[in-house]
Coordinates of C-alpha atoms in Angstrom, one line a residue:
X1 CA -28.9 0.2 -2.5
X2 CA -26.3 2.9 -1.3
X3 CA -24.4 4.4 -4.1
X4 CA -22.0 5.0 -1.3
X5 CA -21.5 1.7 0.2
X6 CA -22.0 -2.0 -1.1
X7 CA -22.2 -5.1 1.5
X8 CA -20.9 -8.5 0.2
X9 CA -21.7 -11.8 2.2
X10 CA -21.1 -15.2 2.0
X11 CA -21.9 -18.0 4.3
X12 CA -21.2 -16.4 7.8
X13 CA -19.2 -13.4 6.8
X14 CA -20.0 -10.3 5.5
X15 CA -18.1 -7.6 4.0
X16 CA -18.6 -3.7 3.6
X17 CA -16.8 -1.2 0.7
X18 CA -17.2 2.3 0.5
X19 CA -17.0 4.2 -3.4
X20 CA -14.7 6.7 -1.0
X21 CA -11.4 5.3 -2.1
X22 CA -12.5 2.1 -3.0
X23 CA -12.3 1.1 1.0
X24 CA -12.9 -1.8 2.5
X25 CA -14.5 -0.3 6.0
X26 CA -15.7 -3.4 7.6
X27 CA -15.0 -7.6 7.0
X28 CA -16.8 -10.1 10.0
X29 CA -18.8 -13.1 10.8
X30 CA -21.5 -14.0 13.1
X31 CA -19.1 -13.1 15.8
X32 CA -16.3 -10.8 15.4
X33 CA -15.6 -7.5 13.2
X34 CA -11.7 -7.7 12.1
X35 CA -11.8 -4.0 10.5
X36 CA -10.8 -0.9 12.5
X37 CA -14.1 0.9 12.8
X38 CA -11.7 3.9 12.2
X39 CA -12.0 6.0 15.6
X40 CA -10.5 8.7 16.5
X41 CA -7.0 7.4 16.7
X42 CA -7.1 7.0 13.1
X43 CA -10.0 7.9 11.2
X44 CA -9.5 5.2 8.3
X45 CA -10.4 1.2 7.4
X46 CA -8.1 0.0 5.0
X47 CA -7.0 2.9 2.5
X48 CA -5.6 1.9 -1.0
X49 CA -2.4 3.6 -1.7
X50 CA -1.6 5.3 -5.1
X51 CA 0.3 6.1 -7.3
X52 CA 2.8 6.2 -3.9
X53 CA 3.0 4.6 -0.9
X54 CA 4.3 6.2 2.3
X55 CA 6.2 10.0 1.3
X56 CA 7.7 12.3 -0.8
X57 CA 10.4 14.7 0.3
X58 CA 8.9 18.3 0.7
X59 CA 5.5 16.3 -0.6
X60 CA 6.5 17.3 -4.3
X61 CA 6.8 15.1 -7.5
X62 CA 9.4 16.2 -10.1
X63 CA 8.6 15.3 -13.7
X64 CA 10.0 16.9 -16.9
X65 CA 10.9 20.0 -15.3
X66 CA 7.6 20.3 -13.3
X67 CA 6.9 19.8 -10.0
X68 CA 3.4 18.5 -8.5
X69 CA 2.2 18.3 -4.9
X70 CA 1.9 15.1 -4.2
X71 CA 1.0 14.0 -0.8
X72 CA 1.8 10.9 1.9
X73 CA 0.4 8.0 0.3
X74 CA -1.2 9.6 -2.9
X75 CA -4.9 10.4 -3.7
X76 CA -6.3 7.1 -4.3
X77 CA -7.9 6.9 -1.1
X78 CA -9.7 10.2 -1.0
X79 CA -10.7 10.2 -4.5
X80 CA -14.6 8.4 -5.6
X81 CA -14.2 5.6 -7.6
X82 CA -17.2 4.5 -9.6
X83 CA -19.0 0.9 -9.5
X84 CA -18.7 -1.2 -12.3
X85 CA -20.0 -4.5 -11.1
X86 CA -21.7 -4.7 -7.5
X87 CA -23.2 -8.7 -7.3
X88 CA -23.8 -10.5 -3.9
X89 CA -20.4 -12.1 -3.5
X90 CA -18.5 -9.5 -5.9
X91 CA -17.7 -6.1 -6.6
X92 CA -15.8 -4.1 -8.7
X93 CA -14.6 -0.1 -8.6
X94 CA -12.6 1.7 -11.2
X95 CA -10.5 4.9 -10.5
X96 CA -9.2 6.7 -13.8
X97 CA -7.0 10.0 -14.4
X98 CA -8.9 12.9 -14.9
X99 CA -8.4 16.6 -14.2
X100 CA -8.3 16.5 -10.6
X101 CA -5.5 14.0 -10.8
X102 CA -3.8 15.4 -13.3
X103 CA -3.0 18.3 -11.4
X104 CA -0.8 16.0 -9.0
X105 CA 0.4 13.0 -11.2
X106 CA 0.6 14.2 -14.6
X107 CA 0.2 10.3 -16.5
X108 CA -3.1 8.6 -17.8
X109 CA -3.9 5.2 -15.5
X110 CA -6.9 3.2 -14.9
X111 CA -6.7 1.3 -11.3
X112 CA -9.4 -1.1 -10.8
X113 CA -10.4 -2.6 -7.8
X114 CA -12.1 -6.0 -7.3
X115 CA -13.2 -7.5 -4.4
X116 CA -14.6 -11.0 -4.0
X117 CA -15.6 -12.5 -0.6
X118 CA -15.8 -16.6 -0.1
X119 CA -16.5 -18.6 2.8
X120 CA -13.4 -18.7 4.5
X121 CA -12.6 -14.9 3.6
X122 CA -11.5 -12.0 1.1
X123 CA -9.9 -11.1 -1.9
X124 CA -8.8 -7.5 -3.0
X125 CA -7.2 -8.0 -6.8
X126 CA -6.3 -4.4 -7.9
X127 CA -4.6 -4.0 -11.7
X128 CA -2.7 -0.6 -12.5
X129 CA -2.9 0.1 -16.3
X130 CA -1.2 2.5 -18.3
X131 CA -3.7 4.4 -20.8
X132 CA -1.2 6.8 -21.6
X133 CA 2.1 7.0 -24.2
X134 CA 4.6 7.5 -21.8
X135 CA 6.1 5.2 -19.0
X136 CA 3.9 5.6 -16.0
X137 CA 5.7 4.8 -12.8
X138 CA 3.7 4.0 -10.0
X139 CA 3.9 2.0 -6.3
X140 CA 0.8 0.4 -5.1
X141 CA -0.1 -0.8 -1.4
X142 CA -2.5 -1.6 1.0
X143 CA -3.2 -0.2 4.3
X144 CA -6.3 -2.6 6.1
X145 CA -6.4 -1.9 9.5
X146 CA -7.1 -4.5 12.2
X147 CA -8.3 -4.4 15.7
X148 CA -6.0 -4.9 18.5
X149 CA -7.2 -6.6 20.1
X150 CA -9.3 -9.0 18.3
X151 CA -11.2 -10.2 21.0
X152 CA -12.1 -7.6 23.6
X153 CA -10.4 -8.8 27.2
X154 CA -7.3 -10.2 25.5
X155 CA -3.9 -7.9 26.3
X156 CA -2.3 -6.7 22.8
X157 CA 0.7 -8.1 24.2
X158 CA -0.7 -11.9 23.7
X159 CA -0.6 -11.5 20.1
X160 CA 1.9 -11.9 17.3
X161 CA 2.8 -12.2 13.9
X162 CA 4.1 -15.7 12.3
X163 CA 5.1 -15.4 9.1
X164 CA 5.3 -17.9 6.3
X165 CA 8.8 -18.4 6.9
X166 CA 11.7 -16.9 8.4
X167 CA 12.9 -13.5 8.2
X168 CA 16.2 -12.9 9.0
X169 CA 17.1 -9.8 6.8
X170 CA 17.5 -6.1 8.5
X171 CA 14.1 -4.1 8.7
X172 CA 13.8 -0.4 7.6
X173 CA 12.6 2.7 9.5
X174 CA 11.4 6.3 9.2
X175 CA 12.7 9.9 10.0
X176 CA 10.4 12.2 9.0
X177 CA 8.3 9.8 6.8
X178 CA 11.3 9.3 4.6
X179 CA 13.1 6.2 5.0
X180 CA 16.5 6.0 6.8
X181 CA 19.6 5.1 4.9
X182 CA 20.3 2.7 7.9
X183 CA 18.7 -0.9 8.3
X184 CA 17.8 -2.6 11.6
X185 CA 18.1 -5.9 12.9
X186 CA 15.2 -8.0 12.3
X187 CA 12.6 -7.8 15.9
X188 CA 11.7 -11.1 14.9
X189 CA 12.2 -14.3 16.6
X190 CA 13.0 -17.0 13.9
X191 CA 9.1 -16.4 11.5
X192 CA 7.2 -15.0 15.0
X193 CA 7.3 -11.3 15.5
X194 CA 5.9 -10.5 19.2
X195 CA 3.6 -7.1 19.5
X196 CA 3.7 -4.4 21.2
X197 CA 3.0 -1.1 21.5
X198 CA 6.6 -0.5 22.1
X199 CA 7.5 -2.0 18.7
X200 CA 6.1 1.4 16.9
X201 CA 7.9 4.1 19.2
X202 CA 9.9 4.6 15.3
X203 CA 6.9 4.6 13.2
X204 CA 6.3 1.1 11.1
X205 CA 8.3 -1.7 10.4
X206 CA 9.2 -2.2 6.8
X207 CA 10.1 -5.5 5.6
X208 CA 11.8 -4.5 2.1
X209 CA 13.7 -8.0 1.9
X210 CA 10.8 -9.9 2.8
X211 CA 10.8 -13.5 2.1
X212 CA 7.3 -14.8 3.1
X213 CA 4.0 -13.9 1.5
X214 CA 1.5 -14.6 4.0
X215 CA 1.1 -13.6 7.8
X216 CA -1.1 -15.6 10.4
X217 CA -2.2 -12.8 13.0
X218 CA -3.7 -14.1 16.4
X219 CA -3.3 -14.5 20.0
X220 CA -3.3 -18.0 21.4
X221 CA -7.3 -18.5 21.5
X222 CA -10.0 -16.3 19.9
X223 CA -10.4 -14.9 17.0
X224 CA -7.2 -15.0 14.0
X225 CA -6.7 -13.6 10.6
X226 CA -4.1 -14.7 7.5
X227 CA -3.0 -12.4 5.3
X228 CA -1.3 -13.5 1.5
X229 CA -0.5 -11.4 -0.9
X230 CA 0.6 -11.5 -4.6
X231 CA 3.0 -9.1 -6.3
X232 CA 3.4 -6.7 -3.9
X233 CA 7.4 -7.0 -2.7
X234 CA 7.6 -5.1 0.5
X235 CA 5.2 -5.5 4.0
X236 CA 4.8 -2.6 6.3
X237 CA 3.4 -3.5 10.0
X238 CA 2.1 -0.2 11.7
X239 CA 0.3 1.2 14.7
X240 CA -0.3 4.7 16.2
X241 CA 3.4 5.0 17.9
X242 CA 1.2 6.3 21.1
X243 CA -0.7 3.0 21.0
X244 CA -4.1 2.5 19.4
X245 CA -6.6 -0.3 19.1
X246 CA -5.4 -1.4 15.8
X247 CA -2.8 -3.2 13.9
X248 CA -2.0 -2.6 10.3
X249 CA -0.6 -4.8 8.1
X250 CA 0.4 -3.6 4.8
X251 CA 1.2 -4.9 1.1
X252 CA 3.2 -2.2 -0.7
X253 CA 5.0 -1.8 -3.9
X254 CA 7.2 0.9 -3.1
X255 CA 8.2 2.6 -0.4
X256 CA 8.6 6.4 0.8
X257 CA 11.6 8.2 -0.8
X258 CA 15.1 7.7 0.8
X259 CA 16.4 10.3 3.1
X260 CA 18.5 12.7 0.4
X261 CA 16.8 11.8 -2.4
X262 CA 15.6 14.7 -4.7
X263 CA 15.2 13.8 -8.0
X264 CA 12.8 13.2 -10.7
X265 CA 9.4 10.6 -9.7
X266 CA 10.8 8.3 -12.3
X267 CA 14.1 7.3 -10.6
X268 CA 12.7 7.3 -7.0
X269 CA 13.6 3.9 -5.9
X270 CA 10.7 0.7 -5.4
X271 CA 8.3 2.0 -8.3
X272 CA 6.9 0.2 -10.7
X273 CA 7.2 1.4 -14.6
X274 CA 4.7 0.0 -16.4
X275 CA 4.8 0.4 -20.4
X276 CA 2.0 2.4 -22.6
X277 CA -1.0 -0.5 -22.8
X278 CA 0.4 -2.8 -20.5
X279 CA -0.6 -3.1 -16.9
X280 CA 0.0 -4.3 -13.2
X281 CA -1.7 -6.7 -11.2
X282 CA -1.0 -6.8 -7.6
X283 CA -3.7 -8.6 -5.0
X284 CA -3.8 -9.7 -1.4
X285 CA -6.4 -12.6 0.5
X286 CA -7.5 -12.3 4.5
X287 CA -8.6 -15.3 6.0
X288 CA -10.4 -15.2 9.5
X289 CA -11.6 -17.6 11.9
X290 CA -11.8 -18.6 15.7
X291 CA -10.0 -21.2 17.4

């Protein structure tokens, strides 16, 4: 057994997660593999992201008079977590503050991530809690990373989005990796969003007011995936603005800073603030079959 890498399977599919951020790098059945085998468009899976998600102005936290370097999408996902549990259908990785992290987040935390696999598909459950005596503010998301196409021979363009429900409200965008003071009108049509490559010309889509919380992701035949979540409040959607074979779809609790904003970590708007001994708990499910 790899003390890098542990497989789970169950019935047909099989899943693969690295100690290296706690990364799921690979989820498939007999058939298919629905994970980006991170190429050189993008040399990640599905990254964790934390204690931000997306980016801070000038890459620098401000706490108490101190500032830390802090960079897009935080240090969970190049930072070793260690095994706690690792059964056939189960496993479990921890992440706690030590010195390393300390030097760029200055608060005590223990993030643990669990990952179960079932029949019909995955679930990542991953709880933030606060060791420490002081307020520790905090976003969470995910990043997995999906190929596009699913099925090799089908256009990207035949696939799309349906969400749960409808999602009329304004989307954000980037400038700069911060995100604009201006909304968007939604790209959506009634819960269906249509890809393509043209869709990430300005970076991802952020779905701040987001109403659903699950997304079916297929073409019209072949291979599909669902993705639920729990807790998280925001969806990103992302791909390589220059077109890539992948599609990410993305849980988050927090956002990247506003443009303009400059003051302390604490006040930065989407975080969480979780109190001394109390905790988080934030997960998401992917379901995948063939039709």
């Amino acid at each position: 057994m790899s003390d890098d890498t542990h497989s789970l399977r169950s019935g047909s599919l099989t899943a693969t997660i690295k100690a290296h951020g706690a990364e799921l790098c690979s989820l498939k059945d007999d058939a298919t593999e629905f994970v980006w085998q991170a190429g050189p468009e993008w040399p990640r899976h599905a990254p964790l992201l934390f204690p931000i998600v997306g980016r801070l102005a000038g890459d620098e936290l401000r706490h108490r008079g101190k500032t830390y370097r802090m960079t897009q999408h935080g240090f969970a996902r190049d930072s070793r977590f260690a095994w706690a549990e690792r059964g056939e259908r189960r496993c479990v990785l921890v992440l706690e503050d030590n010195e390393t992290t300390r030097a760029l987040y200055p608060f005590a935390f223990r993030l643990t991530a669990i990952y179960a696999l079932d029949d019909a598909g995955l679930d990542l459950t991953l709880t933030i809690a606060n060791t420490g005596k002081e307020t520790l503010p905090a976003s969470m998301g995910g990043h997995p990373a999906f190929n596009w196409p699913l099925q090799p021979g089908h256009a990207k363009e035949s696939y799309a989005l349906t969400f749960a429900s409808a999602e009329p409200s304004p989307v954000r965008r980037l400038d700069g990796g911060l995100l604009r003071p201006a909304t968007e009108p939604s790209p959506l049509e009634g819960a269906v969003l249509h890809l393509s490559e043209s869709l990430f010309a300005d970076d991802a889509i952020i779905f701040d007011r987001i109403e659903s919380d699950a997304v079916r992701y297929a073409a019209s035949s072949g291979p599909w995936l669902t993705m639920s979540w729990r807790g998280f409040r925001e969806l990103g959607v992302w791909s390589k603005p220059s077109g890539a074979p992948f599609l990410c779809i993305e849980p988050w609790h927090g956002y990247a800073s506003p443009v303009g904003f400059d003051g302390e970590f604490a006040d930065k708007p989407g975080l969480m603030h979780i109190a001394p001994g109390a905790e988080e708990r934030l997960s998401f499910r992917i379901e995948v079959g063939s039709s």
